Short mmCIF file of C-alpha atoms in Angstrom, two decimals:
data_model
loop_
_atom_site.label_atom_id
_atom_site.label_comp_id
_atom_site.label_asym_id
_atom_site.label_seq_id
_atom_site.Cartn_x
_atom_site.Cartn_y
_atom_site.Cartn_z
CA MET A 1 0.00 0.00 0.00
CA LYS A 2 1.39 3.36 -1.05
CA ASN A 3 0.48 6.43 1.02
CA ILE A 4 0.18 9.63 -1.00
CA LEU A 5 -0.41 13.06 0.53
CA LEU A 6 -2.47 15.49 -1.55
CA PRO A 7 -2.50 19.04 -0.14
CA THR A 8 -5.40 21.16 -1.41
CA ASP A 9 -6.65 24.72 -1.19
CA PHE A 10 -9.87 23.68 -3.03
CA SER A 11 -8.80 25.55 -6.19
CA ASP A 12 -9.17 24.21 -9.73
CA ASN A 13 -5.40 23.86 -9.79
CA ALA A 14 -5.44 21.62 -6.70
CA TRP A 15 -8.30 19.54 -8.14
CA ASN A 16 -6.32 19.08 -11.34
CA ALA A 17 -3.31 17.82 -9.38
CA ILE A 18 -5.52 15.31 -7.53
CA PHE A 19 -7.06 13.98 -10.75
CA ASN A 20 -3.67 13.57 -12.42
CA VAL A 21 -2.08 11.76 -9.48
CA LEU A 22 -5.07 9.40 -9.29
CA LYS A 23 -4.63 8.55 -12.97
CA MET A 24 -0.87 8.11 -12.68
CA TYR A 25 -1.31 5.59 -9.84
CA HIS A 26 -4.51 4.02 -11.19
CA ASP A 27 -3.22 0.44 -10.94
CA VAL A 28 -1.43 0.85 -7.60
CA GLN A 29 -2.97 0.19 -4.19
CA CYS A 30 -2.93 3.61 -2.59
CA ARG A 31 -4.26 5.42 0.41
CA PHE A 32 -4.69 9.09 -0.49
CA ILE A 33 -4.60 11.57 2.37
CA ILE A 34 -6.15 14.89 1.34
CA LEU A 35 -4.84 17.73 3.49
CA HIS A 36 -6.18 21.26 3.89
CA ALA A 37 -4.21 23.70 6.01
CA TYR A 38 -5.94 26.96 6.84
CA GLU A 39 -3.82 29.75 8.23
CA PRO A 40 -5.97 32.58 9.61
CA LYS A 41 -3.59 35.47 8.94
CA VAL A 42 -6.31 37.90 9.98
CA LEU A 43 -5.69 36.76 13.57
CA ASN A 44 -2.45 38.71 13.54
CA VAL A 45 -4.54 41.86 13.15
CA LEU A 46 -7.32 40.91 15.53
CA GLY A 47 -5.10 39.49 18.25
CA LYS A 48 -6.11 42.14 20.75
CA LYS A 49 -9.83 42.21 19.93
CA GLY A 50 -10.80 39.53 22.40
CA GLN A 51 -10.74 35.76 22.62
CA HIS A 52 -14.40 35.34 21.71
CA ARG A 53 -14.07 37.05 18.33
CA LEU A 54 -10.95 35.05 17.53
CA GLY A 55 -12.69 31.83 18.49
CA VAL A 56 -15.56 32.60 16.11
CA ILE A 57 -13.08 33.10 13.26
CA TYR A 58 -11.31 29.82 14.06
CA ASP A 59 -14.61 27.94 14.20
CA SER A 60 -15.72 29.38 10.88
CA LEU A 61 -12.48 28.50 9.11
CA SER A 62 -12.46 25.03 10.62
CA GLU A 63 -16.06 24.38 9.59
CA HIS A 64 -15.45 25.59 6.04
CA SER A 65 -12.32 23.44 5.75
CA GLN A 66 -14.12 20.29 6.88
CA GLN A 67 -17.15 20.98 4.68
CA GLU A 68 -14.97 21.35 1.57
CA LEU A 69 -13.00 18.20 2.39
CA ASN A 70 -16.29 16.31 2.80
CA LYS A 71 -17.36 17.54 -0.64
CA ILE A 72 -14.14 16.13 -2.11
CA LEU A 73 -14.75 12.76 -0.45
CA ALA A 74 -18.35 12.70 -1.68
CA TYR A 75 -17.30 13.53 -5.24
CA LEU A 76 -14.57 10.88 -5.29
CA LYS A 77 -16.91 8.26 -3.82
CA GLU A 78 -19.43 8.91 -6.56
CA ASN A 79 -17.12 9.45 -9.52
CA HIS A 80 -13.89 7.57 -8.81
CA GLN A 81 -14.67 3.87 -8.83
CA ASN A 82 -11.29 2.27 -8.22
CA ALA A 83 -10.92 -0.61 -5.78
CA ASN A 84 -7.19 0.12 -5.47
CA HIS A 85 -7.79 3.53 -3.92
CA THR A 86 -8.97 4.64 -0.48
CA PHE A 87 -9.24 8.19 0.84
CA GLU A 88 -9.08 10.08 4.09
CA THR A 89 -8.92 13.79 4.92
CA ILE A 90 -7.06 15.97 7.39
CA SER A 91 -7.96 19.55 8.27
CA LYS A 92 -5.32 21.54 10.17
CA SER A 93 -5.12 25.08 11.47
CA ASP A 94 -1.53 25.76 10.47
CA ASN A 95 0.61 27.01 7.61
CA LEU A 96 0.98 24.53 4.77
CA VAL A 97 4.63 23.58 5.29
CA SER A 98 4.20 22.98 9.00
CA ALA A 99 1.01 20.98 8.40
CA ILE A 100 2.74 18.77 5.81
CA ASN A 101 5.74 18.16 8.06
CA ASP A 102 3.38 17.22 10.88
CA VAL A 103 1.59 14.68 8.67
CA LEU A 104 4.94 13.28 7.50
CA SER A 105 5.95 12.75 11.13
CA THR A 106 2.79 10.78 11.96
CA LYS A 107 1.91 9.03 8.69
CA ASP A 108 4.06 6.77 6.52
CA ILE A 109 3.92 9.03 3.45
CA ASP A 110 5.59 7.84 0.23
CA LEU A 111 4.83 10.83 -2.00
CA ILE A 112 3.40 14.36 -1.94
CA GLY A 113 1.37 15.41 -4.98
CA MET A 114 0.83 19.14 -5.60
CA GLY A 115 -0.21 21.51 -8.36
CA THR A 116 1.50 24.68 -9.48
CA GLN A 117 0.05 27.50 -11.53
CA GLY A 118 3.47 28.68 -12.64
CA ALA A 119 4.82 32.21 -12.74
CA THR A 120 6.68 34.57 -15.03
CA GLY A 121 8.92 37.54 -14.60
CA ALA A 122 8.61 39.47 -11.35
CA LYS A 123 6.06 36.98 -10.00
CA GLN A 124 8.87 34.50 -9.41
CA VAL A 125 10.56 36.97 -7.12
CA PHE A 126 7.62 38.49 -5.28
CA ILE A 127 5.04 35.72 -5.09
CA GLY A 128 5.91 32.81 -2.83
CA SER A 129 4.38 29.76 -4.50
CA ASN A 130 3.13 27.26 -1.93
CA THR A 131 4.62 24.47 -4.01
CA VAL A 132 8.06 26.09 -4.02
CA LYS A 133 7.83 26.71 -0.26
CA VAL A 134 7.09 23.02 0.24
CA MET A 135 9.94 22.01 -2.05
CA LYS A 136 12.37 24.24 -0.14
CA GLN A 137 11.33 23.25 3.36
CA VAL A 138 10.08 19.66 3.10
CA ASN A 139 13.24 17.61 2.69
CA SER A 140 12.35 14.02 3.47
CA CYS A 141 9.70 13.05 0.91
CA PRO A 142 9.44 12.92 -2.91
CA ILE A 143 7.22 15.65 -4.37
CA LEU A 144 5.28 15.31 -7.62
CA VAL A 145 4.55 18.75 -9.11
CA VAL A 146 1.65 18.82 -11.60
CA PRO A 147 1.39 21.84 -13.93
CA ASN A 148 -1.85 23.76 -14.12
CA GLU A 149 -4.25 22.38 -16.78
CA TYR A 150 -2.03 19.33 -17.40
CA ASN A 151 -4.00 16.24 -18.42
CA PHE A 152 -2.12 12.99 -17.79
CA GLN A 153 -2.73 10.22 -20.35
CA THR A 154 0.27 7.91 -20.24
CA LEU A 155 3.90 7.71 -19.19
CA LYS A 156 5.78 6.55 -22.26
CA SER A 157 8.87 8.70 -21.76
CA LEU A 158 10.50 9.59 -18.45
CA VAL A 159 13.54 11.85 -18.24
CA PHE A 160 16.02 11.96 -15.38
CA ALA A 161 18.34 14.97 -15.42
CA SER A 162 21.67 14.64 -13.64
CA ASP A 163 25.17 16.10 -13.54
CA PHE A 164 26.58 12.80 -12.11
CA THR A 165 28.25 14.59 -9.20
CA LYS A 166 26.52 12.55 -6.46
CA LYS A 167 26.23 8.87 -5.65
CA TYR A 168 22.75 7.41 -6.27
CA GLU A 169 21.14 5.38 -3.51
CA LYS A 170 18.62 2.75 -4.59
CA ASN A 171 15.80 3.94 -2.32
CA GLN A 172 16.42 7.51 -3.44
CA LEU A 173 15.50 6.61 -7.02
CA SER A 174 12.68 4.16 -6.25
CA PRO A 175 9.78 6.62 -6.75
CA MET A 176 11.03 7.15 -10.29
CA THR A 177 11.93 3.55 -11.12
CA GLU A 178 8.59 2.30 -9.75
CA LEU A 179 6.69 4.60 -12.12
CA ALA A 180 8.91 3.58 -15.03
CA LYS A 181 8.22 -0.11 -14.38
CA LEU A 182 4.51 0.51 -13.80
CA TRP A 183 4.05 2.25 -17.15
CA LYS A 184 6.83 0.39 -19.02
CA SER A 185 8.40 3.76 -19.72
CA THR A 186 11.59 4.47 -21.58
CA VAL A 187 14.05 6.34 -19.37
CA GLN A 188 16.30 9.01 -20.83
CA VAL A 189 19.12 10.17 -18.58
CA VAL A 190 20.17 13.62 -19.73
CA HIS A 191 23.33 15.49 -18.88
CA ILE A 192 23.75 19.13 -19.84
CA GLU A 193 27.24 19.70 -21.16
CA LEU A 194 28.58 22.36 -18.82
CA GLU A 195 31.95 20.66 -18.68
CA PHE A 196 33.86 19.13 -21.60
CA VAL A 197 35.03 15.93 -19.90
CA LEU A 198 33.44 14.00 -17.05
CA SER A 199 35.63 13.51 -13.99
CA ASP A 200 36.43 10.03 -12.72
CA LYS A 201 33.87 10.53 -9.95
CA GLN A 202 31.19 11.51 -12.47
CA LYS A 203 32.00 8.48 -14.61
CA SER A 204 31.75 6.21 -11.56
CA ASN A 205 28.39 7.70 -10.58
CA GLN A 206 27.12 7.33 -14.14
CA LYS A 207 28.04 3.64 -14.09
CA LEU A 208 26.26 3.21 -10.75
CA LEU A 209 23.18 4.88 -12.22
CA GLU A 210 23.19 2.34 -15.06
CA ASP A 211 23.09 -0.41 -12.42
CA ARG A 212 20.25 1.32 -10.57
CA PHE A 213 18.16 1.31 -13.78
CA GLU A 214 18.74 -2.38 -14.49
CA GLY A 215 15.72 -3.98 -16.14
CA LEU A 216 14.51 -0.72 -17.67
CA GLU A 217 14.95 0.61 -21.19
CA VAL A 218 17.49 3.37 -20.57
CA THR A 219 19.49 5.72 -22.78
CA PHE A 220 22.08 8.34 -21.80
CA GLN A 221 22.20 11.61 -23.69
CA ASN A 222 24.24 14.79 -23.53
CA ILE A 223 22.26 17.90 -24.40
CA ASP A 224 23.49 21.35 -25.35
CA PHE A 225 23.45 24.16 -22.84
CA GLU A 226 21.10 26.90 -24.04
CA ALA A 227 20.62 30.14 -22.08
CA ASP A 228 20.30 28.36 -18.74
CA VAL A 229 19.82 24.84 -17.39
CA SER A 230 16.06 25.03 -16.89
CA HIS A 231 15.54 26.37 -20.43
CA SER A 232 17.74 23.59 -21.82
CA LEU A 233 15.66 20.96 -20.01
CA GLU A 234 12.36 22.50 -21.07
CA LYS A 235 13.48 22.52 -24.71
CA PHE A 236 14.51 18.87 -24.49
CA ASN A 237 11.15 17.95 -22.95
CA SER A 238 9.31 19.73 -25.74
CA ASP A 239 11.44 18.35 -28.59
CA PHE A 240 11.18 14.73 -27.40
CA LYS A 241 7.59 14.80 -26.06
CA VAL A 242 8.62 13.84 -22.54
CA ASP A 243 5.79 12.78 -20.19
CA LEU A 244 7.56 13.30 -16.84
CA MET A 245 10.86 14.74 -15.66
CA ALA A 246 12.67 13.68 -12.48
CA LEU A 247 15.31 15.69 -10.63
CA ILE A 248 17.17 15.24 -7.38
CA ARG A 249 17.04 18.38 -5.30
CA TYR A 250 20.64 18.50 -4.17
CA ARG A 251 21.69 21.49 -2.13
CA HIS A 252 24.55 23.40 -3.75
CA SER A 253 24.58 21.23 -6.87
CA LEU A 254 27.11 21.66 -9.64
CA TRP A 255 24.57 23.53 -11.76
CA GLU A 256 23.84 26.05 -9.02
CA ARG A 257 27.50 26.54 -8.16
CA ILE A 258 28.51 27.20 -11.75
CA ILE A 259 25.79 29.59 -12.87
CA GLY A 260 23.90 30.50 -9.72
CA GLU A 261 20.68 29.03 -11.06
CA PRO A 262 18.07 27.41 -8.77
CA VAL A 263 17.17 24.78 -11.35
CA VAL A 264 14.47 22.93 -9.43
CA LYS A 265 12.66 26.12 -8.44
CA LYS A 266 12.69 27.44 -12.02
CA MET A 267 11.48 24.13 -13.40
CA SER A 268 8.57 24.06 -10.95
CA PHE A 269 7.38 27.43 -12.24
CA HIS A 270 7.75 26.71 -15.95
CA THR A 271 7.43 22.97 -16.47
CA LYS A 272 4.81 21.78 -18.96
CA VAL A 273 5.00 18.17 -17.73
CA PRO A 274 4.85 16.68 -14.23
CA LEU A 275 8.06 17.16 -12.27
CA LEU A 276 9.17 14.53 -9.76
CA ILE A 277 11.48 16.02 -7.14
CA LEU A 278 13.50 13.36 -5.32
CA PRO A 279 14.98 14.22 -1.91
CA GLU A 280 18.73 14.27 -1.42
#
């Protein structure tokens, strides 16, 4: 049984993420935990207005949260007939990151599935995407980022982007290899040519990665660096009709050290296909 956490704010974007994750794991026995975290920021303003007024606000937010979660359960019960899937809900008065970390500490969560609406220009700097906040502060669990309006159909082609600077642990890659085996996907390991020759360490890690992908149809490709790493990956995904991209969110990776580019964060804003972020 796989346990998948699905945070929601009841938006169309969050619904779309739920639908896509359900389709991706259609043939897998899963327990889906649907989480809503409501953070009453207005309490910071009303903190001195009296406990009764604050209590009324808490009660109202709590009631709304539970009502909306019940609507989700009712909809799924009526429209999602899949014996492999069960559902439960959690409503928490907390910020999203703290609520997720709390659930991770009490539930045996295998994956977090979230949507992202994306951003351009100044929005990347000034708007803190909940998904990016989770990616930055939730370090122990794989995160599947589903683009807004994406409609999952199949997983023929899976891309894993790497610079081969780190050793690959088997359990670290298992969320990706499990999906590849489930959908009989081809796996393309792509390396952006920032350096002309791989070091001995990189060559050793590349060989280890080949062993980790044993039993799968795997190819290794070097791709040209264009403008920046995230743009290079997006172009590759578009040119080769990739269905899902996987990245390991290493702190201070080679890419970030060389060009100061937060690759994973940029990809989460701009990706046109689901993005699987694997923890370090």
